[in-house]
Amino acid sequence: AQTVTQSQPEMSVQEAETVTLSCTYDTSENNYYLFWYKQPPSRQMILVIRQEAYKQQNATENRFSVNFQKAAKSFSLKISDSQLGDTAMYFCAFRPNFGNEKLTFGTGTRLTIIP
Amino acid sequence: DVKVTQSSRYLVKRTGEKVFLECVQDMDHENMFWYRQDPGLGLRLIYFSYDVKMKEKGDIPEGYSVSREKKERFSLILESASTNQTSMYLCASSFWGLQGVGETQYFGPGTRLLVL
């Protein structure tokens, strides 16, 4: 069974600063997907970024980038030039590549951007 | 844009009541999911469905059942609600990708259920 660990229950940073959210996972699979989802207060959960394990290159989406270390089973999210709208719960999630559509989520990190 | 809707944002029910939570998606997705979200526990999968009339148990199916009679609609049923089922319930959907692998899951706004 896979497990996903987010060791930072809460974080806060000043607006315009850079912040990194950590995520580690445990699996015996070789091919899989990793995701970061964002859940703003009282709003819908949306996908921030996703990474295929077979890709060496770290995924990037505008101000959001990941540091994927497959050997260390680490998948951190970096938010650059943080904005007030980045305030949200962030969940890391894992899914095997084949045979099972189930997402395994971490417990989440509550990120607050301070004006 | 993908749209996943849930029938209620807030729901208050009594212990022992039968509760129906409805989820509808408008993108012809094959896969649909029900999660519950609790503080400190993240999201946990209750049930999912690959196709009409098909269902698979997730991690915490006890006390729940599901129904998928139409492709766009996936219902979660609490047969006899209990106070420990007070939670946020999230529905999600995804389609099968070209390689036979499910793609990104899209979430509904959630239903916050309080069982008294």
GROMACS .gro file of C-alpha atoms in nm:
model
  231
    1ALA     CA    1   0.000   0.000   0.000
    2GLN     CA    2   0.113   0.350  -0.075
    3THR     CA    3   0.144   0.624   0.184
    4VAL     CA    4   0.186   0.997   0.138
    5THR     CA    5   0.327   1.216   0.414
    6GLN     CA    6   0.305   1.594   0.445
    7SER     CA    7   0.500   1.690   0.753
    8GLN     CA    8   0.401   2.059   0.765
    9PRO     CA    9   0.042   2.099   0.887
   10GLU     CA   10   0.060   2.479   0.859
   11MET     CA   11   0.285   2.736   0.699
   12SER     CA   12   0.273   3.109   0.647
   13VAL     CA   13   0.483   3.344   0.437
   14GLN     CA   14   0.484   3.707   0.338
   15GLU     CA   15   0.336   3.803   0.006
   16ALA     CA   16   0.591   3.793  -0.281
   17GLU     CA   17   0.817   3.548  -0.097
   18THR     CA   18   0.895   3.195  -0.211
   19VAL     CA   19   0.765   2.899  -0.014
   20THR     CA   20   0.828   2.525  -0.042
   21LEU     CA   21   0.583   2.260   0.073
   22SER     CA   22   0.723   1.916   0.135
   23CYS     CA   23   0.581   1.575   0.049
   24THR     CA   24   0.727   1.229   0.079
   25TYR     CA   25   0.571   0.903  -0.029
   26ASP     CA   26   0.630   0.534   0.001
   27THR     CA   27   0.565   0.287  -0.278
   28SER     CA   28   0.707  -0.022  -0.442
   29GLU     CA   29   0.576   0.087  -0.782
   30ASN     CA   30   0.814   0.213  -1.048
   31ASN     CA   31   0.564   0.396  -1.264
   32TYR     CA   32   0.324   0.641  -1.107
   33TYR     CA   33   0.189   0.994  -1.103
   34LEU     CA   34   0.225   1.259  -0.835
   35PHE     CA   35  -0.004   1.556  -0.793
   36TRP     CA   36  -0.040   1.875  -0.596
   37TYR     CA   37  -0.398   1.990  -0.542
   38LYS     CA   38  -0.506   2.324  -0.399
   39GLN     CA   39  -0.824   2.380  -0.197
   40PRO     CA   40  -0.893   2.751  -0.134
   41PRO     CA   41  -1.116   2.838   0.162
   42SER     CA   42  -1.475   2.732   0.087
   43ARG     CA   43  -1.388   2.669  -0.277
   44GLN     CA   44  -1.338   2.375  -0.510
   45MET     CA   45  -1.025   2.160  -0.507
   46ILE     CA   46  -0.821   2.218  -0.821
   47LEU     CA   47  -0.512   2.060  -0.970
   48VAL     CA   48  -0.198   2.270  -0.938
   49ILE     CA   49   0.061   2.050  -1.101
   50ARG     CA   50   0.132   1.688  -1.185
   51GLN     CA   51   0.446   1.484  -1.244
   52GLU     CA   52   0.493   1.153  -1.421
   53ALA     CA   53   0.753   0.942  -1.242
   54TYR     CA   54   0.922   0.834  -1.564
   55LYS     CA   55   1.000   1.194  -1.658
   56GLN     CA   56   1.333   1.328  -1.535
   57GLN     CA   57   1.237   1.689  -1.584
   58ASN     CA   58   1.057   1.862  -1.300
   59ALA     CA   59   0.711   1.991  -1.388
   60THR     CA   60   0.648   2.365  -1.392
   61GLU     CA   61   0.328   2.567  -1.416
   62ASN     CA   62   0.389   2.941  -1.410
   63ARG     CA   63   0.486   3.028  -1.048
   64PHE     CA   64   0.450   2.667  -0.935
   65SER     CA   65   0.727   2.411  -0.974
   66VAL     CA   66   0.816   2.080  -0.820
   67ASN     CA   67   1.137   1.921  -0.702
   68PHE     CA   68   1.089   1.551  -0.777
   69GLN     CA   69   1.352   1.323  -0.627
   70LYS     CA   70   1.251   0.970  -0.724
   71ALA     CA   71   1.522   0.787  -0.533
   72ALA     CA   72   1.443   0.980  -0.217
   73LYS     CA   73   1.066   0.951  -0.283
   74SER     CA   74   1.028   1.321  -0.235
   75PHE     CA   75   0.796   1.559  -0.422
   76SER     CA   76   0.806   1.918  -0.295
   77LEU     CA   77   0.609   2.212  -0.433
   78LYS     CA   78   0.771   2.552  -0.471
   79ILE     CA   79   0.554   2.862  -0.504
   80SER     CA   80   0.744   3.166  -0.626
   81ASP     CA   81   0.631   3.526  -0.583
   82SER     CA   82   0.349   3.413  -0.357
   83GLN     CA   83   0.015   3.591  -0.387
   84LEU     CA   84  -0.280   3.633  -0.150
   85GLY     CA   85  -0.480   3.399  -0.375
   86ASP     CA   86  -0.236   3.120  -0.298
   87THR     CA   87  -0.382   3.095   0.052
   88ALA     CA   88  -0.530   2.744   0.062
   89MET     CA   89  -0.493   2.386   0.179
   90TYR     CA   90  -0.246   2.202  -0.040
   91PHE     CA   91  -0.264   1.827  -0.080
   92CYS     CA   92  -0.002   1.599  -0.226
   93ALA     CA   93  -0.139   1.286  -0.394
   94PHE     CA   94  -0.006   0.965  -0.550
   95ARG     CA   95  -0.151   0.732  -0.810
   96PRO     CA   96   0.000   0.419  -0.967
   97ASN     CA   97   0.032   0.421  -1.343
   98PHE     CA   98  -0.175   0.115  -1.417
   99GLY     CA   99  -0.454  -0.092  -1.280
  100ASN     CA  100  -0.575   0.132  -1.003
  101GLU     CA  101  -0.731   0.474  -1.031
  102LYS     CA  102  -0.725   0.543  -0.662
  103LEU     CA  103  -0.553   0.861  -0.547
  104THR     CA  104  -0.375   0.840  -0.212
  105PHE     CA  105  -0.365   1.181  -0.044
  106GLY     CA  106  -0.145   1.331   0.222
  107THR     CA  107  -0.297   1.506   0.522
  108GLY     CA  108  -0.250   1.851   0.372
  109THR     CA  109  -0.062   2.172   0.446
  110ARG     CA  110  -0.255   2.487   0.529
  111LEU     CA  111  -0.069   2.775   0.364
  112THR     CA  112  -0.142   3.136   0.457
  113ILE     CA  113  -0.001   3.424   0.256
  114ILE     CA  114   0.038   3.733   0.474
  115PRO     CA  115  -0.013   4.074   0.312
  116ASP     CA  116  -1.436   2.358  -1.848
  117VAL     CA  117  -1.510   2.042  -1.657
  118LYS     CA  118  -1.797   2.088  -1.420
  119VAL     CA  119  -1.866   1.861  -1.126
  120THR     CA  120  -2.164   1.958  -0.916
  121GLN     CA  121  -2.294   1.825  -0.588
  122SER     CA  122  -2.656   1.848  -0.483
  123SER     CA  123  -2.602   2.029  -0.153
  124ARG     CA  124  -2.328   2.242   0.000
  125TYR     CA  125  -2.456   2.190   0.355
  126LEU     CA  126  -2.674   1.917   0.498
  127VAL     CA  127  -2.800   1.848   0.850
  128LYS     CA  128  -2.945   1.505   0.927
  129ARG     CA  129  -3.052   1.304   1.228
  130THR     CA  130  -2.889   0.982   1.345
  131GLY     CA  131  -3.049   0.685   1.173
  132GLU     CA  132  -3.174   0.878   0.870
  133LYS     CA  133  -3.101   0.757   0.518
  134VAL     CA  134  -2.894   1.019   0.339
  135PHE     CA  135  -2.839   1.065  -0.034
  136LEU     CA  136  -2.555   1.273  -0.172
  137GLU     CA  137  -2.569   1.335  -0.545
  138CYS     CA  138  -2.287   1.417  -0.784
  139VAL     CA  139  -2.318   1.508  -1.151
  140GLN     CA  140  -2.043   1.569  -1.405
  141ASP     CA  141  -2.092   1.716  -1.750
  142MET     CA  142  -1.780   1.594  -1.932
  143ASP     CA  143  -1.877   1.236  -2.015
  144HIS     CA  144  -1.614   1.102  -1.774
  145GLU     CA  145  -1.604   0.727  -1.720
  146ASN     CA  146  -1.459   0.737  -1.368
  147MET     CA  147  -1.628   0.886  -1.065
  148PHE     CA  148  -1.518   0.892  -0.702
  149TRP     CA  149  -1.647   0.970  -0.354
  150TYR     CA  150  -1.405   1.091  -0.085
  151ARG     CA  151  -1.449   1.214   0.267
  152GLN     CA  152  -1.227   1.487   0.402
  153ASP     CA  153  -1.150   1.520   0.771
  154PRO     CA  154  -0.900   1.754   0.941
  155GLY     CA  155  -0.565   1.587   0.994
  156LEU     CA  156  -0.665   1.287   0.782
  157GLY     CA  157  -0.667   1.434   0.433
  158LEU     CA  158  -0.899   1.278   0.177
  159ARG     CA  159  -0.995   0.915   0.200
  160LEU     CA  160  -1.162   0.721  -0.079
  161ILE     CA  161  -1.501   0.570   0.001
  162TYR     CA  162  -1.608   0.422  -0.335
  163PHE     CA  163  -1.535   0.466  -0.702
  164SER     CA  164  -1.691   0.362  -1.028
  165TYR     CA  165  -1.540   0.288  -1.369
  166ASP     CA  166  -1.863   0.271  -1.558
  167VAL     CA  167  -2.238   0.264  -1.526
  168LYS     CA  168  -2.356   0.008  -1.269
  169MET     CA  169  -1.995  -0.071  -1.173
  170LYS     CA  170  -1.849   0.010  -0.834
  171GLU     CA  171  -1.537  -0.063  -0.636
  172LYS     CA  172  -1.474  -0.023  -0.265
  173GLY     CA  173  -1.220   0.231  -0.156
  174ASP     CA  174  -1.042   0.253   0.176
  175ILE     CA  175  -1.339   0.327   0.401
  176PRO     CA  176  -1.660   0.181   0.248
  177GLU     CA  177  -1.821   0.070   0.574
  178GLY     CA  178  -2.154   0.241   0.638
  179TYR     CA  179  -2.181   0.365   0.279
  180SER     CA  180  -2.317   0.242  -0.050
  181VAL     CA  181  -2.322   0.394  -0.399
  182SER     CA  182  -2.531   0.393  -0.710
  183ARG     CA  183  -2.443   0.473  -1.069
  184GLU     CA  184  -2.739   0.427  -1.299
  185LYS     CA  185  -2.630   0.692  -1.551
  186LYS     CA  186  -2.282   0.780  -1.665
  187GLU     CA  187  -2.300   1.139  -1.546
  188ARG     CA  188  -2.442   1.073  -1.200
  189PHE     CA  189  -2.286   0.903  -0.897
  190SER     CA  190  -2.477   0.885  -0.570
  191LEU     CA  191  -2.342   0.820  -0.223
  192ILE     CA  192  -2.586   0.667   0.024
  193LEU     CA  193  -2.558   0.659   0.400
  194GLU     CA  194  -2.801   0.381   0.488
  195SER     CA  195  -2.833   0.484   0.853
  196ALA     CA  196  -2.643   0.802   0.931
  197SER     CA  197  -2.428   0.811   1.241
  198THR     CA  198  -2.251   1.098   1.414
  199ASN     CA  199  -1.909   0.965   1.306
  200GLN     CA  200  -2.014   1.026   0.946
  201THR     CA  201  -2.016   1.401   1.005
  202SER     CA  202  -1.764   1.519   0.749
  203MET     CA  203  -1.698   1.695   0.421
  204TYR     CA  204  -1.780   1.474   0.122
  205LEU     CA  205  -1.610   1.538  -0.210
  206CYS     CA  206  -1.702   1.392  -0.546
  207ALA     CA  207  -1.454   1.371  -0.834
  208SER     CA  208  -1.449   1.247  -1.192
  209SER     CA  209  -1.191   1.163  -1.457
  210PHE     CA  210  -1.177   1.008  -1.802
  211TRP     CA  211  -0.975   0.721  -1.938
  212GLY     CA  212  -0.666   0.852  -2.118
  213LEU     CA  213  -0.535   0.727  -2.448
  214GLN     CA  214  -0.303   0.482  -2.276
  215GLY     CA  215  -0.584   0.327  -2.077
  216VAL     CA  216  -0.485   0.518  -1.767
  217GLY     CA  217  -0.719   0.747  -1.584
  218GLU     CA  218  -0.638   1.112  -1.615
  219THR     CA  219  -0.655   1.404  -1.374
  220GLN     CA  220  -0.944   1.398  -1.129
  221TYR     CA  221  -1.175   1.700  -1.117
  222PHE     CA  222  -1.352   1.776  -0.794
  223GLY     CA  223  -1.693   1.908  -0.698
  224PRO     CA  224  -1.740   2.183  -0.437
  225GLY     CA  225  -1.812   1.938  -0.156
  226THR     CA  226  -2.104   1.869   0.077
  227ARG     CA  227  -2.055   1.943   0.443
  228LEU     CA  228  -2.271   1.692   0.631
  229LEU     CA  229  -2.360   1.725   0.996
  230VAL     CA  230  -2.526   1.427   1.164
  231LEU     CA  231  -2.693   1.509   1.495
   0.00000   0.00000   0.00000
